[in-house]
Short mmCIF file of C-alpha atoms and ligand atoms in Angstrom, two decimals:
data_model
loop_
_atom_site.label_atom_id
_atom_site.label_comp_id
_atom_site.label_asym_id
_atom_site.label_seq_id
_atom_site.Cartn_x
_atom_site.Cartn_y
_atom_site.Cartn_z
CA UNK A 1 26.37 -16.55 25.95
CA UNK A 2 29.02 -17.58 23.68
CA UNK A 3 31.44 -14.58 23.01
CA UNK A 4 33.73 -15.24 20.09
CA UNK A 5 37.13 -13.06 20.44
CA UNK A 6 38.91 -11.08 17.50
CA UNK A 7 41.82 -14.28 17.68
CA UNK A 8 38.56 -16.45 16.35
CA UNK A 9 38.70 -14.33 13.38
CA UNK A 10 42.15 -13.95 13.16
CA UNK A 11 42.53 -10.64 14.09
CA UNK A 12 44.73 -8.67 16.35
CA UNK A 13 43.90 -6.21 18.36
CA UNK A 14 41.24 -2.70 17.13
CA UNK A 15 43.32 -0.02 15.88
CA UNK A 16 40.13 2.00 16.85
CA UNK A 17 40.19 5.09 18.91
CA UNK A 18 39.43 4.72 23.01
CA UNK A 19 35.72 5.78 23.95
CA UNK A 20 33.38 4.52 26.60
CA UNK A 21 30.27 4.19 25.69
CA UNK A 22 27.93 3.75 28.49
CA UNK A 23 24.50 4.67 26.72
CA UNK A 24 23.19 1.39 25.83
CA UNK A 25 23.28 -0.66 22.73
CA UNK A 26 22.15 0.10 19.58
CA UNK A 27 20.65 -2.17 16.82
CA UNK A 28 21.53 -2.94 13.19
CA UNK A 29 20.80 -4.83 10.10
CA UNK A 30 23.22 -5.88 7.32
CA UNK A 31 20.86 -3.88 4.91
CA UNK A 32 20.62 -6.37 1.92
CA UNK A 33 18.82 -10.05 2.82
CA UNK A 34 21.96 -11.92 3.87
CA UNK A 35 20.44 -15.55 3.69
CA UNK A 36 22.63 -16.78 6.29
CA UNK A 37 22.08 -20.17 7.53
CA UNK A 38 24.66 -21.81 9.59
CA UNK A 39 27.70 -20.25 12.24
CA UNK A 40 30.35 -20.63 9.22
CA UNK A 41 28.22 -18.83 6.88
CA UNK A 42 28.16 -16.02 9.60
CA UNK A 43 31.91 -16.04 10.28
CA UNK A 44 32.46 -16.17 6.52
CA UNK A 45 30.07 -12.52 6.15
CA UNK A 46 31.68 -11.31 9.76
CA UNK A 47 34.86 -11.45 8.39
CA UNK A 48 34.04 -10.03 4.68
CA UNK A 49 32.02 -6.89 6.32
CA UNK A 50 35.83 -6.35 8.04
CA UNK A 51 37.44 -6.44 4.72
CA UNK A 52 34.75 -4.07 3.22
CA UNK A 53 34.98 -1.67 5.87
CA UNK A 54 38.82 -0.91 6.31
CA UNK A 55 39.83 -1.89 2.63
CA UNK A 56 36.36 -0.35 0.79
CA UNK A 57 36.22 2.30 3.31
CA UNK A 58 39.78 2.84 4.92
CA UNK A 59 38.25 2.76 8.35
CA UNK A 60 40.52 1.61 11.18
CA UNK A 61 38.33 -0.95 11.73
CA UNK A 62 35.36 -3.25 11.16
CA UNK A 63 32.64 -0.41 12.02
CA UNK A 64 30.68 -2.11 14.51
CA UNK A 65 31.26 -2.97 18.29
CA UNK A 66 29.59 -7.15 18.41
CA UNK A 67 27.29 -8.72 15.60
CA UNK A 68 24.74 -11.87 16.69
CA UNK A 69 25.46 -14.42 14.10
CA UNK A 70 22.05 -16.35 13.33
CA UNK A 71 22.85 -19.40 15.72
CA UNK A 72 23.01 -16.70 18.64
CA UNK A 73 26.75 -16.55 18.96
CA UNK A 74 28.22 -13.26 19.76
CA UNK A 75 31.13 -11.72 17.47
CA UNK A 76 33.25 -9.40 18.59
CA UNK A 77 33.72 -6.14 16.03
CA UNK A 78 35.70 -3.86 17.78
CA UNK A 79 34.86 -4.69 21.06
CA UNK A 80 34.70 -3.21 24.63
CA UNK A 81 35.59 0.71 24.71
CA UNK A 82 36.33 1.49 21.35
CA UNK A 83 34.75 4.68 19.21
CA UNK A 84 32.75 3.20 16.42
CA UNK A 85 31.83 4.02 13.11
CA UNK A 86 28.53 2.65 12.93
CA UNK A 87 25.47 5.46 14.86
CA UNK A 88 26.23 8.03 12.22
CA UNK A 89 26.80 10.78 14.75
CA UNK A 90 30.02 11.69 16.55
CA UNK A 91 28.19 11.13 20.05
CA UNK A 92 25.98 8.09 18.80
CA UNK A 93 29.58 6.52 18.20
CA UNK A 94 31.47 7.32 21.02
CA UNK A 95 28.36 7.12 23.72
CA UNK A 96 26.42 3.85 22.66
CA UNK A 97 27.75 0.22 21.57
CA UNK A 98 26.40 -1.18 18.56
CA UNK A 99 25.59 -4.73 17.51
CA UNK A 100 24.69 -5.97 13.58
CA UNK A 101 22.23 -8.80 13.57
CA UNK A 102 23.47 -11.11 10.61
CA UNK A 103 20.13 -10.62 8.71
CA UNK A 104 18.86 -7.66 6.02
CA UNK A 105 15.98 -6.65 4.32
CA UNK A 106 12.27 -7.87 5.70
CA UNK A 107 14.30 -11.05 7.12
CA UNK A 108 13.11 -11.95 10.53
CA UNK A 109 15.72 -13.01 13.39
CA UNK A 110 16.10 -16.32 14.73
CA UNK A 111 14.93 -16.61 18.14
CA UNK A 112 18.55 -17.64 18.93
CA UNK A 113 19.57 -14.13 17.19
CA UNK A 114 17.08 -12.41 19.89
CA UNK A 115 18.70 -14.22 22.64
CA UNK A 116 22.32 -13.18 21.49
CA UNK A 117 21.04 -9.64 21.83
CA UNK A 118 19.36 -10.11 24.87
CA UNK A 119 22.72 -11.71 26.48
CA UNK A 120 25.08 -9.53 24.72
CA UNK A 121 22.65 -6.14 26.59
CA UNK A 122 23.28 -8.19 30.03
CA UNK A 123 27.38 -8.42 28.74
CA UNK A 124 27.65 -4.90 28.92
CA UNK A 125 25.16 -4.13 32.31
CA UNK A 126 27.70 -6.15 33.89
CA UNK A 127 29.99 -3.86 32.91
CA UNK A 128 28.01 -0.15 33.80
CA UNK A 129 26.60 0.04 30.28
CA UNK A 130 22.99 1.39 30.56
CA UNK A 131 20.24 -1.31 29.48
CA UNK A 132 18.69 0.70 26.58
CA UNK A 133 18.06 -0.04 23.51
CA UNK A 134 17.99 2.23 20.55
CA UNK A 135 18.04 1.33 16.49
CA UNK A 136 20.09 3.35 13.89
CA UNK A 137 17.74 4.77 12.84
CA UNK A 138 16.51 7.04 16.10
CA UNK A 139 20.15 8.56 15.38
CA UNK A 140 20.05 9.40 11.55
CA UNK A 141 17.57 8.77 8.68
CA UNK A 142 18.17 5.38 7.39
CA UNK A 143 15.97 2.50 7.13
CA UNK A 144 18.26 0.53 9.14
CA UNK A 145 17.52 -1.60 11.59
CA UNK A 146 14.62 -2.78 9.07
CA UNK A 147 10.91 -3.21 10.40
CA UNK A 148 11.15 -6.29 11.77
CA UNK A 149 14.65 -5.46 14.42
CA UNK A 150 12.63 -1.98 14.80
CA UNK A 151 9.50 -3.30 16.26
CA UNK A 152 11.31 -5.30 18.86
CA UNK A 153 13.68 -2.35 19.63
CA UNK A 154 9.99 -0.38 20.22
CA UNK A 155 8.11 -3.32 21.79
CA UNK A 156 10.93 -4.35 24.70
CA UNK A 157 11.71 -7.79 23.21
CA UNK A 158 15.24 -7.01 23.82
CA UNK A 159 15.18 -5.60 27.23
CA UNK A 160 14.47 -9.16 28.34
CA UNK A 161 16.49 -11.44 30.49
CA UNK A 162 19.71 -12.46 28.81
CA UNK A 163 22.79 -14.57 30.61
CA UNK A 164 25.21 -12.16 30.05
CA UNK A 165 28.04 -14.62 31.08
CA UNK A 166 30.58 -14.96 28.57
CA UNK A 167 31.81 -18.37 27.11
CA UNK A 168 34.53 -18.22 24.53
CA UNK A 169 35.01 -22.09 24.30
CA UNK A 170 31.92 -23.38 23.94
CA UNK A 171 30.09 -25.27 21.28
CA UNK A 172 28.82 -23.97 17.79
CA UNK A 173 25.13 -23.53 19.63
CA UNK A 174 23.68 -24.57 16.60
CA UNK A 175 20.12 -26.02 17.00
CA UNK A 176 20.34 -29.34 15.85
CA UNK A 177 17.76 -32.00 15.61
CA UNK A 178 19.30 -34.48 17.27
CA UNK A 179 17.28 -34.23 20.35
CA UNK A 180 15.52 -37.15 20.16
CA UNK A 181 12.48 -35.87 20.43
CA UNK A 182 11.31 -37.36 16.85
CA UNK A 183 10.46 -33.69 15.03
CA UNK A 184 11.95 -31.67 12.35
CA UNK A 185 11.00 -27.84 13.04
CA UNK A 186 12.15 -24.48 12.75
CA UNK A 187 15.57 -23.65 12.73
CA UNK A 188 16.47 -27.03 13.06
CA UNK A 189 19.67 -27.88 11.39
CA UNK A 190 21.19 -31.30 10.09
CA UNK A 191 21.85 -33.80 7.16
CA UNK A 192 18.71 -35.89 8.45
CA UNK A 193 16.59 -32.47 7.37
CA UNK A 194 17.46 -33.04 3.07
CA UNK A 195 15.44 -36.18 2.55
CA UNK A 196 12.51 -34.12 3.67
CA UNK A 197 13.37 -30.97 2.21
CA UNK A 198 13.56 -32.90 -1.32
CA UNK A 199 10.28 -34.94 -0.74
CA UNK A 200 8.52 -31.17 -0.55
CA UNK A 201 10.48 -29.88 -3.41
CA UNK A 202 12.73 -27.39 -1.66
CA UNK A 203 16.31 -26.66 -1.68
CA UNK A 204 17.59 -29.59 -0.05
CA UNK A 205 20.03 -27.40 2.20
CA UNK A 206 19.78 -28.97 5.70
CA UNK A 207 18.13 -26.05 7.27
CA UNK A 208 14.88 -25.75 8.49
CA UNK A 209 14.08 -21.89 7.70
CA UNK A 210 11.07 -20.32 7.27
CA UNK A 211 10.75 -22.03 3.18
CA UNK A 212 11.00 -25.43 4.37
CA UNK A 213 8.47 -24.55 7.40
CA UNK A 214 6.04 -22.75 4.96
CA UNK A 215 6.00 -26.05 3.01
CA UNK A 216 5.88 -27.97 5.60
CA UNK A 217 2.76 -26.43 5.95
CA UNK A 218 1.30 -26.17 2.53
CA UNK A 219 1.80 -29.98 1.97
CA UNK A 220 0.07 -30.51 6.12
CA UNK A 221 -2.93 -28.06 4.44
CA UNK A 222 -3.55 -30.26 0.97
CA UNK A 223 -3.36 -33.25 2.57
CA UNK A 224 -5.27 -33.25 5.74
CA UNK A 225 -2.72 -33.25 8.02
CA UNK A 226 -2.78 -31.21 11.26
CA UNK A 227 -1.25 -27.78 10.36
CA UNK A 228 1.62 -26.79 12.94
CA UNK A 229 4.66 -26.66 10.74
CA UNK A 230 6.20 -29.63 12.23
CA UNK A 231 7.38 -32.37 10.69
CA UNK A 232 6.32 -35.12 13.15
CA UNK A 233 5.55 -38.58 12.64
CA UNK A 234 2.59 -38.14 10.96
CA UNK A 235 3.64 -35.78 8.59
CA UNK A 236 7.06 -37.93 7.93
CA UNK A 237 5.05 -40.67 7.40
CA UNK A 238 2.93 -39.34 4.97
CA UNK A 239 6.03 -38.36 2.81
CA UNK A 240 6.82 -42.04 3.13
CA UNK A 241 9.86 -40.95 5.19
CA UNK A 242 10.69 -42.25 8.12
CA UNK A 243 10.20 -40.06 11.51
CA UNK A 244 14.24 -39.64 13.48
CA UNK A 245 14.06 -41.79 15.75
CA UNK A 246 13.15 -40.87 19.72
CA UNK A 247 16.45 -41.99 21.70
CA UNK A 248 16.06 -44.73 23.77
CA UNK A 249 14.70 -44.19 26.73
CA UNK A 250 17.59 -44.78 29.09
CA UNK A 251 16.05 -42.39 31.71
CA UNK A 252 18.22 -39.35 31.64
CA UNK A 253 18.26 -37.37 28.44
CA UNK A 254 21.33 -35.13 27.69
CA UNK A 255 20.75 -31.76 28.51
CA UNK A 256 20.34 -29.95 24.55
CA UNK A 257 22.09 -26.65 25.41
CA UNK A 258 19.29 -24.49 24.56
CA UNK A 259 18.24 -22.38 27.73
CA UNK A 260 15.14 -22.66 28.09
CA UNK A 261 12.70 -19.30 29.54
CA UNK A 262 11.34 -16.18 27.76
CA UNK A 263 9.34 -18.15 25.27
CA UNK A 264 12.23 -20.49 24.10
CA UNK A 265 9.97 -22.13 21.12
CA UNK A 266 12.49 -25.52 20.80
CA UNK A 267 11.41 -29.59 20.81
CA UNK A 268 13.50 -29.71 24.15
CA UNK A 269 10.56 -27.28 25.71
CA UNK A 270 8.33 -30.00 25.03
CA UNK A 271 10.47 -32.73 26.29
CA UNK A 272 11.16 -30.95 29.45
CA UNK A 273 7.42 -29.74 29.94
CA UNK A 274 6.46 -33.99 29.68
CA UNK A 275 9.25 -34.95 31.99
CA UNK A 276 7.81 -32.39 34.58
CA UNK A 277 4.26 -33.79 34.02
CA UNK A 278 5.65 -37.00 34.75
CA UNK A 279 6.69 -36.34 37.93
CA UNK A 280 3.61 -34.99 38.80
CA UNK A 281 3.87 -31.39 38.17
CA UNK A 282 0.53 -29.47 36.99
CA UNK A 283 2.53 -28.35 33.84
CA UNK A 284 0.85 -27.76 30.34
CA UNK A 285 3.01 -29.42 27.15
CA UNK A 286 2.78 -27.19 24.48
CA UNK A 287 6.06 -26.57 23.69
CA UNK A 288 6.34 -22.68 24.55
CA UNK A 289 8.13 -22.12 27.61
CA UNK A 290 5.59 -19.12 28.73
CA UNK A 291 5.42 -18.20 32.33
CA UNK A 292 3.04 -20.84 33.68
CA UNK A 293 6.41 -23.12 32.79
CA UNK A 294 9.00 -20.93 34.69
CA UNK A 295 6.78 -20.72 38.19
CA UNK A 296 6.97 -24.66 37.91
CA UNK A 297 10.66 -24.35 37.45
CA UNK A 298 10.67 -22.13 40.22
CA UNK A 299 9.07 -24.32 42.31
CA UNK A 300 11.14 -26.83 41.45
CA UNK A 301 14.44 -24.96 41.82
CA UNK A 302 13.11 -24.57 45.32
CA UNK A 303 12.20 -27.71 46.27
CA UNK A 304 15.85 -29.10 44.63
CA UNK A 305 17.71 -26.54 46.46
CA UNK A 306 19.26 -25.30 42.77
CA UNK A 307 19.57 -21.49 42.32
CA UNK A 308 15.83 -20.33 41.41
CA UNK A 309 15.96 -18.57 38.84
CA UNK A 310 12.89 -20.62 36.61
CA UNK A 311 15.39 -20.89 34.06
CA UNK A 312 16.14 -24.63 32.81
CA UNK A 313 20.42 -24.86 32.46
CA UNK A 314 21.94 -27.99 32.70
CA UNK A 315 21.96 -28.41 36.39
CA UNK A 316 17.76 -27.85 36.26
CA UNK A 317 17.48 -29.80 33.18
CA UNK A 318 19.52 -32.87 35.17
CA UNK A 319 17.72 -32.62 37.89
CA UNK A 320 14.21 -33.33 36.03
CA UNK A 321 16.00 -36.31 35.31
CA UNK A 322 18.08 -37.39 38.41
CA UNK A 323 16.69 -35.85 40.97
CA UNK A 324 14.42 -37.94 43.15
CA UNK A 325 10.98 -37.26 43.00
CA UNK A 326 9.51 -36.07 46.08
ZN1 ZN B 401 22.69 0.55 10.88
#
């Protein structure tokens, strides 16, 4: 989990009251569609929802405890034990954290976003927080935390597994293309995505969001193509682009910081799922990482003496490549 501190955002220490909240964590939305894209957009809108709040509002603070910017970095708001001004209610605020997911409206989250929660719930267990989850709105009337957030507050998508271990010097997380696996897809993010995005006609922005994957799509539909939303080689070609090229195959392929369990939908699921074929696992390569994928990793883990957890880090993720195969 990346953690970003208040210093990130220039700011000093809360000027919020003490409380300890030990309920659980409760879920918000920005309200309005934010169209956030990329970590700086998200810092940019963290740090305007902190002017808004004690300059509009003349609260001490910025009202929330953490926001999940949409690359899955964590923000701090106000932070461990502070009363909030988010839940509405006097008890809501001093009894339960709360976390704003950088997204408004009918927007969906990005499956990095899901993950922040999901770490940022295992943060705070490790610190005698109760693992529920609530949304605003089971604490006042308000539409808040949107449908979307609200399902997967009902439907336990956040009460998954998270890696609640904090790193406040990491990279920007950002899913980037780079990967070498020769695909564009969603929530990809990179100058090598415009040239595509023009060819279909969309706003040539570098991001791979749901607009650029729905014409992906359209344009796989009229022409014949096979419909997934991916812009493979095929696809590329058919644009008269030119597909990224696969790195070389120098044998061990840098680990692409995505964690990979719980469903982790990336191109690295993929690559990791053919590596283990190629060593002779029984492994299907679809590119979900469901749990037919983890119980190989288990095995795996086992057999490699790693910590078995069916969880590919970088230490798993090397060992696909380094590790002898036996
Ligand atoms: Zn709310």
């Amino acid at each position: 989990m990346i953690l970003r501190p208040r210093s990130y955002f220039g700011w000093g220490a809360s000027g919020a009251d003490y409380a300890n909240p030990d309920s659980g964590l409760v879920i918000h939305y920005n309200g309005a569609a934010t169209g956030l894209k990329t970590q700086a957009d998200c810092v940019r809108y963290w740090k305007g929802v902190r002017s808004s709040h004690v300059n509009g509002n003349g609260w001490a603070d910025l009202g929330y405890s953490f926001g999940v910017a949409v690359n899955g970095e964590v923000f701090t708001g106000r932070g461990l034990n502070k009363y909030q001004a988010a839940q509405g209610t006097t008890s809501g605020n001093s009894n339960w954290y709360s976390v704003s997911l950088m997204i408004g409206g009918n927007e969906q989250p990005t499956p990095a976003q899901i993950q922040g929660v999901r770490d940022l719930r295992a943060y705070l267990m490790a610190r005698g927080v109760s693992g529920a989850i609530r949304g605003h709105r089971d604490f006042v009337s308000t539409s808040c935390p949107g449908t979307p957030l609200y399902r997967m507050v009902q439907d336990g998508t956040f009460g998954k597994k998270g890696n609640g271990t904090p790193n406040t010097g990491g990279g920007s997380g950002e899913y980037r293309p780079e990967n070498g696996d020769g695909l564009f897809q969603l929530y990809e993010y990179g100058d090598a995505i415009k040239p595509l995005q023009a060819k279909l006609g969309v706003t040539a922005d570098g991001y791979y969001g749901p607009g650029t994957e729905a014409a992906v799509r359209a344009y796989q539909k009229a022409n014949g193509l096979d419909v997934d939303g991916i812009a493979g080689p095929a696809t590329l070609a058919h644009l008269g682009l030119t597909a990224p090229a696969a790195k070389p195959d120098s044998g061990v392929r840098a680990w692409p910081g995505v964690y990979l369990k719980d469903y982790t939908a990336h191109s690295s699921v993929r690559t990791y799922q053919q590596r283990m074929r190629d060593r002779g696992w029984s492994i299907g390569v679809d590119g979900q990482y469901g749990p037919a994928s983890a119980r190989v990793t288990r095995q795996f883990q086992q057999e490699k003496r790693l910590g078995v957890d069916g969880i590919v880090g970088p230490d798993t993720w090397a060992a696909a490549w380094t590790a002898p195969v036996t």
